Each structure stands twice: as structure tokens, then as C-alpha cells.
Short mmCIF file of C-alpha atoms in Angstrom, two decimals:
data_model
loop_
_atom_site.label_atom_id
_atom_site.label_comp_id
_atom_site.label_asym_id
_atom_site.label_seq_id
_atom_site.Cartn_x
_atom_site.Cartn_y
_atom_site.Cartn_z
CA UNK K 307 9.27 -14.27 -21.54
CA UNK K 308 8.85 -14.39 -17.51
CA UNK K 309 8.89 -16.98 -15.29
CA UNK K 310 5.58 -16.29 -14.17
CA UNK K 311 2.32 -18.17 -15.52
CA UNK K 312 0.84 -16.07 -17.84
CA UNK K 313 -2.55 -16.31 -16.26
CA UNK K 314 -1.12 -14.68 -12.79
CA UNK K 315 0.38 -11.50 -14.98
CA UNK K 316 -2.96 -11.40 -16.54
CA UNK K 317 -5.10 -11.08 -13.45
CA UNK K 318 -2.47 -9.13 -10.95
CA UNK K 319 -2.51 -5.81 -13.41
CA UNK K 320 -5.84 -4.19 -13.36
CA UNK K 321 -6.57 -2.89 -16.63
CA UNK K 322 -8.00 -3.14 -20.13
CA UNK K 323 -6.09 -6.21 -22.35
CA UNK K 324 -4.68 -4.05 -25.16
CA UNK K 325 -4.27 -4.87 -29.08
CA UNK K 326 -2.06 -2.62 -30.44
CA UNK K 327 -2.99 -2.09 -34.81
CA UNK K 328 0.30 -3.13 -36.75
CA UNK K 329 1.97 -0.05 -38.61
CA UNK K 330 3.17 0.45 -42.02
CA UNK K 331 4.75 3.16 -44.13
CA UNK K 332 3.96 4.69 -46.82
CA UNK K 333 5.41 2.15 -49.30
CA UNK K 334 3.19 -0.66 -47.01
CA UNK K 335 6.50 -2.42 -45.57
CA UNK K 336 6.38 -2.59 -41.65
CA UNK K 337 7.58 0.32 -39.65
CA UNK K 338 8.69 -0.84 -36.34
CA UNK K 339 9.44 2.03 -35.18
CA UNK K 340 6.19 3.30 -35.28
CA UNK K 341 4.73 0.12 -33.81
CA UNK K 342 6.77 -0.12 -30.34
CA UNK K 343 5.76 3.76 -30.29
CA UNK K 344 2.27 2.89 -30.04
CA UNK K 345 3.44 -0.42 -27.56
CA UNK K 346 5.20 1.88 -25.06
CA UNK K 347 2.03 4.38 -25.54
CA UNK K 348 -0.76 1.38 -24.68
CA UNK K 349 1.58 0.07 -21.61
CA UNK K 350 2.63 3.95 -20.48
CA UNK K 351 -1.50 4.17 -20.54
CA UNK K 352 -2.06 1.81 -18.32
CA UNK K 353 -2.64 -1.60 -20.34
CA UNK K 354 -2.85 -5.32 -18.54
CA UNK K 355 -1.31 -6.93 -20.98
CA UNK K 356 -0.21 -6.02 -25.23
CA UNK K 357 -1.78 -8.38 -27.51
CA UNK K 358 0.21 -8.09 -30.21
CA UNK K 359 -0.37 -9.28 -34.35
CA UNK K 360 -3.89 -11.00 -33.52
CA UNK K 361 -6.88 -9.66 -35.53
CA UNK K 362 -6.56 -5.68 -35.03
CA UNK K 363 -3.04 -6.19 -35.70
CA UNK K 364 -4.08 -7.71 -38.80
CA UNK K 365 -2.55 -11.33 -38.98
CA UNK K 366 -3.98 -11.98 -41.50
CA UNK K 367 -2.05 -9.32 -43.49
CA UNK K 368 1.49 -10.98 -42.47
CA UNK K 369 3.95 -13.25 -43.49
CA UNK K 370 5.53 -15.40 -40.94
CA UNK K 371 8.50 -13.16 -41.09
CA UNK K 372 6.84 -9.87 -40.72
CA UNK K 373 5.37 -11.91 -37.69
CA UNK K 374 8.50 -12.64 -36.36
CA UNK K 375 9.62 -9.29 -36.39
CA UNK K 376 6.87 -7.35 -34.75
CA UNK K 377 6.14 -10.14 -32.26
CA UNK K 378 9.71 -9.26 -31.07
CA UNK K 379 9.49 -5.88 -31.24
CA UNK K 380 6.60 -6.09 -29.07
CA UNK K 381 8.78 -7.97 -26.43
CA UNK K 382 11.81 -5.75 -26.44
CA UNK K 383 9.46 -2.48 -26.12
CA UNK K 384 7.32 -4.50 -23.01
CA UNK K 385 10.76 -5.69 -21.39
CA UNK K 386 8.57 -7.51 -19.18
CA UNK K 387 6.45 -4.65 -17.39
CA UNK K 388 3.65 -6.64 -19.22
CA UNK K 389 2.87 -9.73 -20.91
CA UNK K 390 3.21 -9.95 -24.61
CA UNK K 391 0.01 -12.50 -26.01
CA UNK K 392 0.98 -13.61 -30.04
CA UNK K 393 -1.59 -14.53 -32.69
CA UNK K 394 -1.65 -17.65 -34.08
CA UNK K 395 -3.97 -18.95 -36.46
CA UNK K 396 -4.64 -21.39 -40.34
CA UNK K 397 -4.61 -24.93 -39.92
CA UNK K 398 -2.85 -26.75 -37.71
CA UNK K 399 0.50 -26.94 -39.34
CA UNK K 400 0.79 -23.09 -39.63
CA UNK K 401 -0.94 -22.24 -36.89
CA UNK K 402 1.84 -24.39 -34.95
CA UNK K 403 4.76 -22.71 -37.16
CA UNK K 404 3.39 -19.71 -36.17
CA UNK K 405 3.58 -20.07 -32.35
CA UNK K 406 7.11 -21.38 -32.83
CA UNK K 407 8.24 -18.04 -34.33
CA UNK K 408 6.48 -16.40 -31.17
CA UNK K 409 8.02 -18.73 -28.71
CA UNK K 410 11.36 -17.70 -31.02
CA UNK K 411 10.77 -14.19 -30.86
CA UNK K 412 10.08 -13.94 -26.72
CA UNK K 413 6.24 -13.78 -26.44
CA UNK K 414 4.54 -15.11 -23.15
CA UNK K 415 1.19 -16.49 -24.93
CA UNK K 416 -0.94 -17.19 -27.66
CA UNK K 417 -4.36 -16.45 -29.16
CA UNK K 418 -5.57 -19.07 -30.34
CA UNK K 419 -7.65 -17.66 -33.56
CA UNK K 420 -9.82 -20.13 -35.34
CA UNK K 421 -9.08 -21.98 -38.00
CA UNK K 422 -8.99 -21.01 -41.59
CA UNK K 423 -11.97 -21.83 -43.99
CA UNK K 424 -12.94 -25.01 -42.77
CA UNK K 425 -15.62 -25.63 -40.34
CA UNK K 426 -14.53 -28.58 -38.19
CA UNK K 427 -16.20 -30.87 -35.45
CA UNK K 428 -15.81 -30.21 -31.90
CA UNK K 429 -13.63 -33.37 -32.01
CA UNK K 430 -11.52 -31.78 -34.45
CA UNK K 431 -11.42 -28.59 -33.16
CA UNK K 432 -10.20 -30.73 -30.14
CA UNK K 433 -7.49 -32.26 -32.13
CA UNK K 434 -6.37 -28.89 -33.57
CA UNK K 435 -5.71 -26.67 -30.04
CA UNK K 436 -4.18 -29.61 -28.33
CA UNK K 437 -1.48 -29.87 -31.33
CA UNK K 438 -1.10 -26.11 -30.67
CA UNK K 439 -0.52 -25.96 -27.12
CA UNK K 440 1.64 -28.94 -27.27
CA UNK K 441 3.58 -27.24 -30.27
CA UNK K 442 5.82 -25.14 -27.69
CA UNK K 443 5.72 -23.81 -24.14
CA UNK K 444 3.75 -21.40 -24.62
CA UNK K 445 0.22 -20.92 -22.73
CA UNK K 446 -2.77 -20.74 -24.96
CA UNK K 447 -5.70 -18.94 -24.84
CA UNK K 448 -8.68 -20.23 -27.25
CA UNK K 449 -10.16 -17.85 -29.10
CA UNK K 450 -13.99 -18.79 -29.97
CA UNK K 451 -15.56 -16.75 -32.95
CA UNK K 452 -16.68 -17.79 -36.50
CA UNK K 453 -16.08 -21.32 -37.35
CA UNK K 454 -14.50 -22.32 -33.69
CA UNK K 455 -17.68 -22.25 -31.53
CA UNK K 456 -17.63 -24.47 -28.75
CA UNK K 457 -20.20 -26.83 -26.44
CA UNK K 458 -19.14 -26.74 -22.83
CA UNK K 459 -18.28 -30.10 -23.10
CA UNK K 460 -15.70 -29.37 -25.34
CA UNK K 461 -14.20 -26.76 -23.16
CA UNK K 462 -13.87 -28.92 -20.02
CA UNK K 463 -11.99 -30.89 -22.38
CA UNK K 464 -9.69 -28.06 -23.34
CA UNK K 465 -9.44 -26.58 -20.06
CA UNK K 466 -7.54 -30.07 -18.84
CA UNK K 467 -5.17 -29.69 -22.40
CA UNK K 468 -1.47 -28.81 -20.85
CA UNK K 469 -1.13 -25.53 -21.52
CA UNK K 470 -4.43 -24.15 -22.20
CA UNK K 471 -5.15 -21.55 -19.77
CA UNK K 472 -9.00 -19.54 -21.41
CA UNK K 473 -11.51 -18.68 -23.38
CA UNK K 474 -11.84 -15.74 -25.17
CA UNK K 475 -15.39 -15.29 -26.41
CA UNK K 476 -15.74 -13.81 -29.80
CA UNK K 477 -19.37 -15.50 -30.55
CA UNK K 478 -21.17 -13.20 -28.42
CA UNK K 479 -24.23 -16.36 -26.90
CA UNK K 480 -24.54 -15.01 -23.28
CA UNK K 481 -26.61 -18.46 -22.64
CA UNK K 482 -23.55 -20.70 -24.16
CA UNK K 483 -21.06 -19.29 -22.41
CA UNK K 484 -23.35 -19.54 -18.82
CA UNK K 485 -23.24 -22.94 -19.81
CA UNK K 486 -19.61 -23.04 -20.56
CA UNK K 487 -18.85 -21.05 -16.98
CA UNK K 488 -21.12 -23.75 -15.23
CA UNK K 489 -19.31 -27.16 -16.86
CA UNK K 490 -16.12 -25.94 -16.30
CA UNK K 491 -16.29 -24.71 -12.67
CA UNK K 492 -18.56 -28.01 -11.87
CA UNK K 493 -16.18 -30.23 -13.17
CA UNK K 494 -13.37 -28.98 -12.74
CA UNK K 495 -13.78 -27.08 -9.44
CA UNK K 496 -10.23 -26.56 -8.61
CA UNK K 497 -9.38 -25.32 -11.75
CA UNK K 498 -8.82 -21.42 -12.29
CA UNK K 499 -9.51 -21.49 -16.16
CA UNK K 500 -10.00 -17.39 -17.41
CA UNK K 501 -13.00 -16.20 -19.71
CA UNK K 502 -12.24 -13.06 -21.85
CA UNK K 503 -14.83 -10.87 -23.46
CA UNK K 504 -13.29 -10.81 -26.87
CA UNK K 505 -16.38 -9.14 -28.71
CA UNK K 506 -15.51 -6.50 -31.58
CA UNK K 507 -16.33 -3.64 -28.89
CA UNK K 508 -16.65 -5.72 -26.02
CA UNK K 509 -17.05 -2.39 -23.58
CA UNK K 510 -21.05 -2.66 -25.06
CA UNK K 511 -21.45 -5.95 -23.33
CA UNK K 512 -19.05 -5.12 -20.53
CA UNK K 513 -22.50 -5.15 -18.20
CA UNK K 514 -24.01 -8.65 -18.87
CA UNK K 515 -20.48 -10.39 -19.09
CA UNK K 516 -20.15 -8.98 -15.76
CA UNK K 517 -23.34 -10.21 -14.47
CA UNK K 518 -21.55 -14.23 -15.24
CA UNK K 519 -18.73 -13.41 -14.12
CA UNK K 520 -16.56 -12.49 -16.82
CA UNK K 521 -14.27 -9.20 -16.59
CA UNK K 522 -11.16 -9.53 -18.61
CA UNK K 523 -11.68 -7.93 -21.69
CA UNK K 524 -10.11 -6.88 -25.07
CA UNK K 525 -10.63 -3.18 -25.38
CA UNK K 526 -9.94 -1.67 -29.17
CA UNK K 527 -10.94 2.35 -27.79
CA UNK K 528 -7.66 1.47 -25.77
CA UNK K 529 -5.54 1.51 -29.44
CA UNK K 530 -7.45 4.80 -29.96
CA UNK K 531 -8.26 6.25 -27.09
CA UNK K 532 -6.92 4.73 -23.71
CA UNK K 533 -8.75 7.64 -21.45
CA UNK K 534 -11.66 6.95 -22.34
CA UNK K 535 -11.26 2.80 -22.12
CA UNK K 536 -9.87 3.20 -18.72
CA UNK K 537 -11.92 5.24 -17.38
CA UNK K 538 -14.92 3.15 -18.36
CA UNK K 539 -12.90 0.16 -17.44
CA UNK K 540 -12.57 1.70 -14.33
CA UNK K 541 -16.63 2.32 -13.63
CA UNK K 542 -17.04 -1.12 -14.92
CA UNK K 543 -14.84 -2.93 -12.33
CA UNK K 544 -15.92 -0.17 -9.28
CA UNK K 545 -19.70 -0.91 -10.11
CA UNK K 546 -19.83 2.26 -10.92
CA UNK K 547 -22.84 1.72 -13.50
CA UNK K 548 -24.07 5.29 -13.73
CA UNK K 549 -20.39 6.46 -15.31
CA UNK K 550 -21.04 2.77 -17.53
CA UNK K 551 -24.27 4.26 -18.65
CA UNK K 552 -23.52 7.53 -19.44
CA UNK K 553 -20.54 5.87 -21.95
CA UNK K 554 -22.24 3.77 -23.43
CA UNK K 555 -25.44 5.77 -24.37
CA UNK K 556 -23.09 8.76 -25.38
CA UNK K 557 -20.28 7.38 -27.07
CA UNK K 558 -19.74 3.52 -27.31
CA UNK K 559 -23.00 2.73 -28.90
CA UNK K 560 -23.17 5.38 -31.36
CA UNK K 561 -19.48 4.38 -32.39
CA UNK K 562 -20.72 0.12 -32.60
CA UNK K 563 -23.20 2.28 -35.14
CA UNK K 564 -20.19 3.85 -36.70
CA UNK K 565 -18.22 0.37 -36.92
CA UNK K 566 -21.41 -1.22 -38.14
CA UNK K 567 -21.63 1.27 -41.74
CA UNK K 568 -18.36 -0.49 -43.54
CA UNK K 569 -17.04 -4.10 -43.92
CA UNK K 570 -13.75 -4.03 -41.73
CA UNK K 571 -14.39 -1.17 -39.85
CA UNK K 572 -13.53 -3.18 -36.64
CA UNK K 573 -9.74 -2.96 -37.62
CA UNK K 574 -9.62 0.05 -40.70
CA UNK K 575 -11.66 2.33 -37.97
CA UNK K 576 -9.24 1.17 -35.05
CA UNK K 577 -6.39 2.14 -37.20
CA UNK K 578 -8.14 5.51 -38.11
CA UNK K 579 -8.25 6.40 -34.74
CA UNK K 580 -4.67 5.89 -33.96
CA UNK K 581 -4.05 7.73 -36.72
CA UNK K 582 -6.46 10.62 -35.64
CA UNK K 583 -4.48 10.65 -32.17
CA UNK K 584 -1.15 11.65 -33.75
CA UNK K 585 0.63 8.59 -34.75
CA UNK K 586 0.92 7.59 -38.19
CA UNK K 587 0.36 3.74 -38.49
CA UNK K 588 -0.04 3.98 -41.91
CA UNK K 589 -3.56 2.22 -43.37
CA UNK K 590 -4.56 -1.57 -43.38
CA UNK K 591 -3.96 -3.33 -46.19
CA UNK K 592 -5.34 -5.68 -48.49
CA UNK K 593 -8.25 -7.21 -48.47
CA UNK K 594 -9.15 -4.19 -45.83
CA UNK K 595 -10.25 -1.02 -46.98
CA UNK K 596 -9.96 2.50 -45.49
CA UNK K 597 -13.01 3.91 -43.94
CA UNK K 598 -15.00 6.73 -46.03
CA UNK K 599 -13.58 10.54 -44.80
CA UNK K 600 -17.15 11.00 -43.78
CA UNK K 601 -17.13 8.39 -41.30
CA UNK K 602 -13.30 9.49 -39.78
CA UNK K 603 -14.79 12.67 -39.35
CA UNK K 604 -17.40 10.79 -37.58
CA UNK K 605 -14.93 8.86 -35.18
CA UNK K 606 -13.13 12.28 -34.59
CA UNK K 607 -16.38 14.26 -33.45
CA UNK K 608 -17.38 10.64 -31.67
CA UNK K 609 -14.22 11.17 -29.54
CA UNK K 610 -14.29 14.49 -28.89
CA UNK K 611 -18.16 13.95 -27.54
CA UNK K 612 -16.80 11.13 -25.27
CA UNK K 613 -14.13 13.08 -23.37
CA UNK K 614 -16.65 16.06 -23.22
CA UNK K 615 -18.57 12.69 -21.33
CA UNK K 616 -15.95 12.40 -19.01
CA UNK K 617 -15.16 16.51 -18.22
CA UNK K 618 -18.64 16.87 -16.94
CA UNK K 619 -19.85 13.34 -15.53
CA UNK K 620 -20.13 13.28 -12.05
#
């Protein structure tokens, strides 16, 4: 971990935030090998910042130890070119062993992912991220999806939590998170709080998150394929709207209509494409399932058609 705030190092690179998939071998154990591989690839390609073990890294799928271990993988393969952004997630008690481990194992930040089953109260939802953030030293970003959907209220309240540094908006309500923008910056107008586009493919929304003001963003085509995140990333940030355009209509919405055909497929098709790259990350594990071979071959002539995209845009 650096000496410098985690929300400087995520704003002074300019580039797609990347979550890198978690890799296994063929008998399912981690392969860590493998996984700083596919680290050192992300960051050689150009990445902001690794997100490591947070929902296209499967969390779910690990114990705290396998955790541990991948969180400081992550770390030693990063040596501080960028920041390293852990998981953590369950109720409060895990969720706060967990960001121990990644304090442990070197790691500059946290997701914040919601919590597990129950759906809580904004007061307790309150409760729940200020026992996180004050669990270690760690900044915190929130992560609101699911079951942890906020009311701007709520966030000016966790934007003054120690520690809490953003938002990371998983719920998709372009109208809420106006709102959210608005409370924030009127009541706390000398407060640099970030908002992150956390959406499944959040490249599809890239556009209107722009338009409020929103342009950090989690990009899962970076796992995949980084040339064609960055150079949409790239369009995106320029205002170059008629490379945008020409992405989205020829290869990110048709592969949101790939994603949409199987349960999962935001992770098991993430993983497929790493795979399809060159890289054996081995495939997700319970209760994920593989994508159909149909719908690889899919992603594979879906990638192919986007760099075709980029060899003859203007």
C-alpha cells in the first residue's frame, strides 16, 4: 500500500478501472500463477487501477484464505504502478474480517459489496459501512446494487464516514443517482467524493453517465479484451461520440445481448473471454455455470467483429 490517498491514484491514471477474473486449475484449487499473469497483462494494457476478488473475481467463490492469497498476489504483481481495490462483502462481521485480511495482505482499498441476503434500512445500511470503514485503514468505496440501494440522503451521510471515499453505482436509476450527485455536491461542496459506473457492461451507459458527470468506470471487455475497452474508453473521455457509436451499435450491445441469454454470464462469459485470448483461467465455479459452446463461439466472432470496428473506423 502507498502513501497516497487512494482517490488521487484513482483519478491521476487515465484509464479503464480493471477486474481481473480469479483463475483456477484444472483440479479447481487457485493458480496464482496464472492470476498475476493476467494482473501484469491488465496493468501492461493500460489499466487505472486492478480490482481484484470483487464480483468478476468471484468472491463469492472464496474462502477467506484463498482471499488472502490472491489479494496479495495482486499487490506483489502491481508493486505499486497501480492501486490494488479488495472485495469485501456478508454481514458486517465478515465483511470486516474480510477487509482485515486485505489490509493484511497490502491492498490500497475496498469495495464495499452489499450485504448478504438481508435487505436492511438505510439506517442500517448506515450502521453496516461505517463499521467497515472504521474496521481498518483502508479507504472504502460503496458499492450500490441489489439489496444496498441508497437515498441521497443516505449518501451525504456516508460521504462524511472517515474513510469512505465513493459510490459505485451498480443499480443502474440515472434519476437517483442525479439526485445523489446534487445532495452531495450541495451539501457538501468542498468535498471531492467519486461516482463509479459499476453497471455489468457499464461501456453501454458510458454516454448518459457522462452527461451527470460520472466517468470512472469498471470495464469487464478490459479482462477480455483491453484494445477494444481502451480504445472506446478513449472516444468516451475525448468526446469522441462517433468512435462511441460505432462500438456500441457494432459490438457492445450485441454482446449485453450475448450476456443477457445465460444466468451468470456477466462473470462465466468474462472468464470465457480470457480464456479465448490465450490464458487459461480455468472455469468459474459453483453455483456459476459455463456458458453454452454456442454462445463462446458467439463472444469469439463478437470480438473479432469489434477489432474489424476499430481497423476501419475513422
Amino acid at each position: 500500500m502507498t502513501s497516497a490517498p487512494l482517490a488521487a491514484r484513482l483519478t491521476r491514471v487515465q484509464g479503464p478501472l480493471f477486474f481481473p477474473v480469479t483463475a483456477y486449475g484444472p483440479d479447481g484449487a487457485l493458480d496464482l500463477d496464472v492470476f498475476r499473469a493476467h494482473v501484469r497483462s491488465g496493468i501492461d494494457s493500460g489499466a487505472a487501477a486492478v480490482f481484484a476478488c470483487c464480483g468478476t473475481g468471484e468472491f463469492h467463490a472464496l474462502t477467506p484464505e484463498e482471499f488472502g492469497d490472491c489479494i496479495a498476489a495482486a499487490v506483489a504483481e502491481t508493486a505499486g504502478e497501480v492501486p490494488v481495490v479488495a472485495g469485501a462483502g456478508y454481514g458486517t462481521a465478515l465483511a470486516v474480517q474480510y477487509a482485515k485480511i486485505a489490509e493484511a495482505a497490502g491492498a490500497d482499498g475496498l469495495l464495499a459489496m452489499p450485504p448478504y441476503l438481508v435487505v436492511a434500512d438505510q439506517a442500517g445500511l448506515l450502521r453496516h459501512y461505517t463499521a467497515l470503514a472504521a474496521a481498518t485503514s483502508l479507504d472504502v468505496i460503496v458499492y450500490q446494487r441489489d439489496n444496498a440501494v441508497f437515498t441521497p440522503e443516505t449518501v451525504v451521510e456516508l460521504a462524511q464516514v472517515d474513510g469512505i471515499i465513493g459510490l459505485k453505482d451498480g443499480y443502474g436509476d440515472l434519476d437517483l443517482m442525479q439526485r445523489i450527485v446534487g445532495a452531495v455536491r450541495r451539501e457538501l461542496p468542498d468535498q471531492d467524493f467519486l461516482y463509479f459506473n459499476g453497471l455489468p457492461t457499464a461501456e453501454l451507459t458510458g454516454l448518459a453517465y457522462r452527461g451527470i458527470g460520472i466517468t470512472l468506470y469498471s470495464s469487464a471487455v478490459f479482462a477480455f479484451a483491453p484494445d477494444l475497452a481502451l480504445a472506446f474508453y478513449r472516444a468516451l473521455m475525448t468526446g469522441d461520440d462517433k468512435t462511441v457509436n460505432r462500438l456500441l451499435d457494432g459490438f457492445y450491445v450485441p454482446l449485453v445481448e450475448l450476456r443477457r441469454l445465460g444466468r451468470g454470464y456477466a462473470v462465466s462469459l468474462v472468464k470465457a473471454g480470457v480464456r479465448l485470448g490465450g490464458l487459461d483461467v480455468g472455469e468459474v465455479r459453483p453455483p456459476l455455470s459455463e456458458p453454452l459452446d454456442a454462445h463462446i463461439k458467439a463472444l469469439a466472432a463478437l470480438i473479432e467483429r469489434g477489432r474489424s470496428l476499430l481497423e476501419g473506423g475513422a
